Amino acid sequence: MYALVTGGSRGIGRAIALRLARMGYNVVINYQSNKEAAEDTLHMLRELGVEAEALRFDVSNREETVAALQTWQQEHEGEYIEVLVNNAGIRRDNLLVWMEPEDFDRVLQTNLMSFYNVTRPLLIPMIVHKYGRIVNVASLSGQKGLPGQCNYSAAKGGLIAATKALAQEVGKKNITVNAVAPGFVRTDMVEGLDEAALKKQIPLNRFGEADEIAALVAFLASKDAGYITGECIAINGGLYS
Ligand code: NAI
């Protein structure tokens, strides 16, 4: 049993990878450049007694992504990735008037086009095996829209819509497709934000932890969640619903 977590070397992705390993999955983590973080995560995964491997590719690069996934498939004849977590993401915040075209494009490519690049090659094996779980890591920003994040809100909002569309395409094949929409979570991504000021707006009065997001993703990836599909579940300490 194999699971793939994109951007799985650190932050929320790493926490998800560890949860999936505890569920008994052999975990493939994708990473872009931080080999050291990927090695650390592989070590943690292997300590849990599962197989772990790292695949380096840029999820925004279609050719690179497809080639890496094809190679993995060739090296694992008879196996398939039954759990896919589209987690890799970046933000490049600015007010739209100041936002450079490359920051708009880069965020769309990494957070939304990546959904197509990674999911499509893995879908046929899931269909053939009549079982699959796809979980997309969206954001509060994609539900509500946040100022300074037209690019990120558009990408994550698009991801939520794609989740709902794909769920209807593949439900008959026993594949579920869901999204999670975290609020503020303590990872590298929120470095530089004023946590003390922001947490006053959060009913639970704190940022979330990566493992709290991972717990929800792991549930959606489990057999127990077999009747949930096309959903986007908010996990934001009560900030927005
Ligand atoms: P992070 O910055 O620690 O992790 C992001 C991961 O994505 C890293 O491992 C990074 O290497 C990988 N990545 C980025 N671009 C990539 C590319 N082109 N190809 C392959 N991998 C790439 O941040 P965090 O918080 O763990 O983010 C995980 C996901 O959660 C992202 O999709 C993010 O948008 C989402 N999220 C995070 C929130 C937060 O407050 N931290 C809130 C809502 C959503």
PDB file of C-alpha atoms and ligand atoms in Angstrom, residues 6-16 30-34 37 55-61 64-65 86-92 106 109-111 114 136-141 152 156 159 180-191 193 207-208 210 213 235, ligand 1:
ATOM      1  CA  THR A   6       3.648  16.265  -2.366  1.00  0.00           C
ATOM      2  CA  GLY A   7       5.808  18.755  -0.489  1.00  0.00           C
ATOM      3  CA  GLY A   8       6.150  16.025   2.127  1.00  0.00           C
ATOM      4  CA  SER A   9       9.578  16.857   3.468  1.00  0.00           C
ATOM      5  CA  ARG A  10       8.529  19.410   6.091  1.00  0.00           C
ATOM      6  CA  GLY A  11       5.614  21.274   7.679  1.00  0.00           C
ATOM      7  CA  ILE A  12       2.094  19.980   7.166  1.00  0.00           C
ATOM      8  CA  GLY A  13       3.257  17.539   4.465  1.00  0.00           C
ATOM      9  CA  ARG A  14       5.715  15.852   6.809  1.00  0.00           C
ATOM     10  CA  ALA A  15       3.059  15.540   9.536  1.00  0.00           C
ATOM     11  CA  ILE A  16       0.692  13.959   6.989  1.00  0.00           C
ATOM     12  CA  ASN A  30       7.890  14.466  -3.023  1.00  0.00           C
ATOM     13  CA  TYR A  31      10.232  17.374  -2.450  1.00  0.00           C
ATOM     14  CA  GLN A  32      11.570  20.157  -4.610  1.00  0.00           C
ATOM     15  CA  SER A  33      15.018  21.096  -3.339  1.00  0.00           C
ATOM     16  CA  ASN A  34      15.534  20.577   0.398  1.00  0.00           C
ATOM     17  CA  ALA A  37      14.675  17.880   5.158  1.00  0.00           C
ATOM     18  CA  LEU A  55      10.941  11.693  -5.273  1.00  0.00           C
ATOM     19  CA  ARG A  56      12.424  14.995  -6.340  1.00  0.00           C
ATOM     20  CA  PHE A  57      10.290  16.974  -8.751  1.00  0.00           C
ATOM     21  CA  ASP A  58       8.758  20.405  -9.106  1.00  0.00           C
ATOM     22  CA  VAL A  59       4.971  19.931  -9.006  1.00  0.00           C
ATOM     23  CA  SER A  60       4.527  23.007 -11.178  1.00  0.00           C
ATOM     24  CA  ASN A  61       6.608  21.444 -13.958  1.00  0.00           C
ATOM     25  CA  GLU A  64       9.215  16.675 -14.725  1.00  0.00           C
ATOM     26  CA  THR A  65       6.257  15.537 -12.624  1.00  0.00           C
ATOM     27  CA  ASN A  86      -1.702  17.262  -2.962  1.00  0.00           C
ATOM     28  CA  ASN A  87      -0.019  19.347  -0.290  1.00  0.00           C
ATOM     29  CA  ALA A  88       2.832  21.269  -1.943  1.00  0.00           C
ATOM     30  CA  GLY A  89       2.178  24.981  -2.011  1.00  0.00           C
ATOM     31  CA  ILE A  90       3.699  28.431  -1.822  1.00  0.00           C
ATOM     32  CA  ARG A  91       2.507  31.940  -1.199  1.00  0.00           C
ATOM     33  CA  ARG A  92       3.770  35.197  -2.702  1.00  0.00           C
ATOM     34  CA  ARG A 106       4.017  31.073  -9.915  1.00  0.00           C
ATOM     35  CA  GLN A 109       1.247  27.019 -11.187  1.00  0.00           C
ATOM     36  CA  THR A 110       2.423  25.641  -7.859  1.00  0.00           C
ATOM     37  CA  ASN A 111      -0.888  25.497  -5.998  1.00  0.00           C
ATOM     38  CA  SER A 114       0.118  21.036  -9.813  1.00  0.00           C
ATOM     39  CA  ASN A 136      -6.122  18.350  -1.552  1.00  0.00           C
ATOM     40  CA  VAL A 137      -4.669  20.838   0.908  1.00  0.00           C
ATOM     41  CA  ALA A 138      -6.541  24.058   0.159  1.00  0.00           C
ATOM     42  CA  SER A 139      -6.828  27.030   2.528  1.00  0.00           C
ATOM     43  CA  LEU A 140      -9.168  29.368   4.337  1.00  0.00           C
ATOM     44  CA  SER A 141      -7.928  31.851   1.745  1.00  0.00           C
ATOM     45  CA  TYR A 152      -3.249  32.314  -3.559  1.00  0.00           C
ATOM     46  CA  LYS A 156      -6.886  27.480  -3.547  1.00  0.00           C
ATOM     47  CA  LEU A 159      -8.456  23.659  -6.070  1.00  0.00           C
ATOM     48  CA  VAL A 180      -9.094  20.499   3.708  1.00  0.00           C
ATOM     49  CA  ALA A 181      -8.975  24.237   4.265  1.00  0.00           C
ATOM     50  CA  PRO A 182      -6.618  25.141   7.120  1.00  0.00           C
ATOM     51  CA  GLY A 183      -6.505  28.555   8.732  1.00  0.00           C
ATOM     52  CA  PHE A 184      -3.201  29.685  10.243  1.00  0.00           C
ATOM     53  CA  VAL A 185      -0.899  26.760  10.970  1.00  0.00           C
ATOM     54  CA  ARG A 186       2.511  27.051  12.626  1.00  0.00           C
ATOM     55  CA  THR A 187       4.952  26.149   9.788  1.00  0.00           C
ATOM     56  CA  ASP A 188       7.612  27.902   7.699  1.00  0.00           C
ATOM     57  CA  MET A 189       4.797  29.304   5.558  1.00  0.00           C
ATOM     58  CA  VAL A 190       3.506  31.651   8.255  1.00  0.00           C
ATOM     59  CA  GLU A 191       6.953  32.881   9.286  1.00  0.00           C
ATOM     60  CA  LEU A 193       3.178  36.894  10.312  1.00  0.00           C
ATOM     61  CA  PHE A 207      -2.493  28.979  15.459  1.00  0.00           C
ATOM     62  CA  GLY A 208      -3.033  25.346  14.514  1.00  0.00           C
ATOM     63  CA  ALA A 210       0.706  20.712  11.485  1.00  0.00           C
ATOM     64  CA  ILE A 213      -4.184  19.181   9.973  1.00  0.00           C
ATOM     65  CA  ILE A 235      -9.925  23.472  10.055  1.00  0.00           C
TER      66      ILE A 235
HETATM   67  P1  NAI B   1       5.795  24.799   4.067  1.00  0.00           P
HETATM   68  O1  NAI B   1       6.327  25.961   3.310  1.00  0.00           O
HETATM   69  O2  NAI B   1       6.462  24.332   5.296  1.00  0.00           O
HETATM   70  O3  NAI B   1       5.649  23.531   3.108  1.00  0.00           O
HETATM   71  C1  NAI B   1       5.325  23.617   1.757  1.00  0.00           C
HETATM   72  C2  NAI B   1       5.924  22.404   1.088  1.00  0.00           C
HETATM   73  O4  NAI B   1       5.646  22.464  -0.320  1.00  0.00           O
HETATM   74  C3  NAI B   1       7.448  22.373   1.240  1.00  0.00           C
HETATM   75  O5  NAI B   1       7.855  21.062   1.521  1.00  0.00           O
HETATM   76  C4  NAI B   1       7.922  22.820  -0.128  1.00  0.00           C
HETATM   77  O6  NAI B   1       9.187  22.296  -0.486  1.00  0.00           O
HETATM   78  C5  NAI B   1       6.842  22.221  -1.019  1.00  0.00           C
HETATM   79  N1  NAI B   1       6.818  22.863  -2.332  1.00  0.00           N
HETATM   80  C6  NAI B   1       6.646  24.169  -2.621  1.00  0.00           C
HETATM   81  N2  NAI B   1       6.711  24.352  -3.944  1.00  0.00           N
HETATM   82  C7  NAI B   1       6.919  23.135  -4.506  1.00  0.00           C
HETATM   83  C8  NAI B   1       7.087  22.672  -5.834  1.00  0.00           C
HETATM   84  N3  NAI B   1       7.031  23.514  -6.861  1.00  0.00           N
HETATM   85  N4  NAI B   1       7.287  21.345  -6.032  1.00  0.00           N
HETATM   86  C9  NAI B   1       7.332  20.485  -5.007  1.00  0.00           C
HETATM   87  N5  NAI B   1       7.198  20.866  -3.719  1.00  0.00           N
HETATM   88  C10 NAI B   1       6.990  22.172  -3.478  1.00  0.00           C
HETATM   89  O7  NAI B   1       4.300  25.179   4.364  1.00  0.00           O
HETATM   90  P2  NAI B   1       3.061  24.353   4.967  1.00  0.00           P
HETATM   91  O8  NAI B   1       2.370  25.263   5.847  1.00  0.00           O
HETATM   92  O9  NAI B   1       3.482  23.029   5.454  1.00  0.00           O
HETATM   93  O10 NAI B   1       2.172  24.192   3.641  1.00  0.00           O
HETATM   94  C11 NAI B   1       1.588  22.972   3.206  1.00  0.00           C
HETATM   95  C12 NAI B   1       0.307  23.267   2.485  1.00  0.00           C
HETATM   96  O11 NAI B   1      -0.641  23.809   3.398  1.00  0.00           O
HETATM   97  C13 NAI B   1       0.444  24.278   1.352  1.00  0.00           C
HETATM   98  O12 NAI B   1      -0.348  23.866   0.240  1.00  0.00           O
HETATM   99  C14 NAI B   1      -0.140  25.533   1.962  1.00  0.00           C
HETATM  100  O13 NAI B   1      -0.643  26.386   0.975  1.00  0.00           O
HETATM  101  C15 NAI B   1      -1.209  24.946   2.847  1.00  0.00           C
HETATM  102  N6  NAI B   1      -1.689  25.827   3.907  1.00  0.00           N
HETATM  103  C16 NAI B   1      -0.839  26.255   4.890  1.00  0.00           C
HETATM  104  C17 NAI B   1      -1.319  27.093   5.882  1.00  0.00           C
HETATM  105  C18 NAI B   1      -0.456  27.589   6.981  1.00  0.00           C
HETATM  106  O14 NAI B   1      -0.919  28.463   7.726  1.00  0.00           O
HETATM  107  N7  NAI B   1       0.747  27.096   7.178  1.00  0.00           N
HETATM  108  C19 NAI B   1      -2.718  27.537   5.892  1.00  0.00           C
HETATM  109  C20 NAI B   1      -3.517  27.002   4.828  1.00  0.00           C
HETATM  110  C21 NAI B   1      -3.004  26.184   3.874  1.00  0.00           C
END
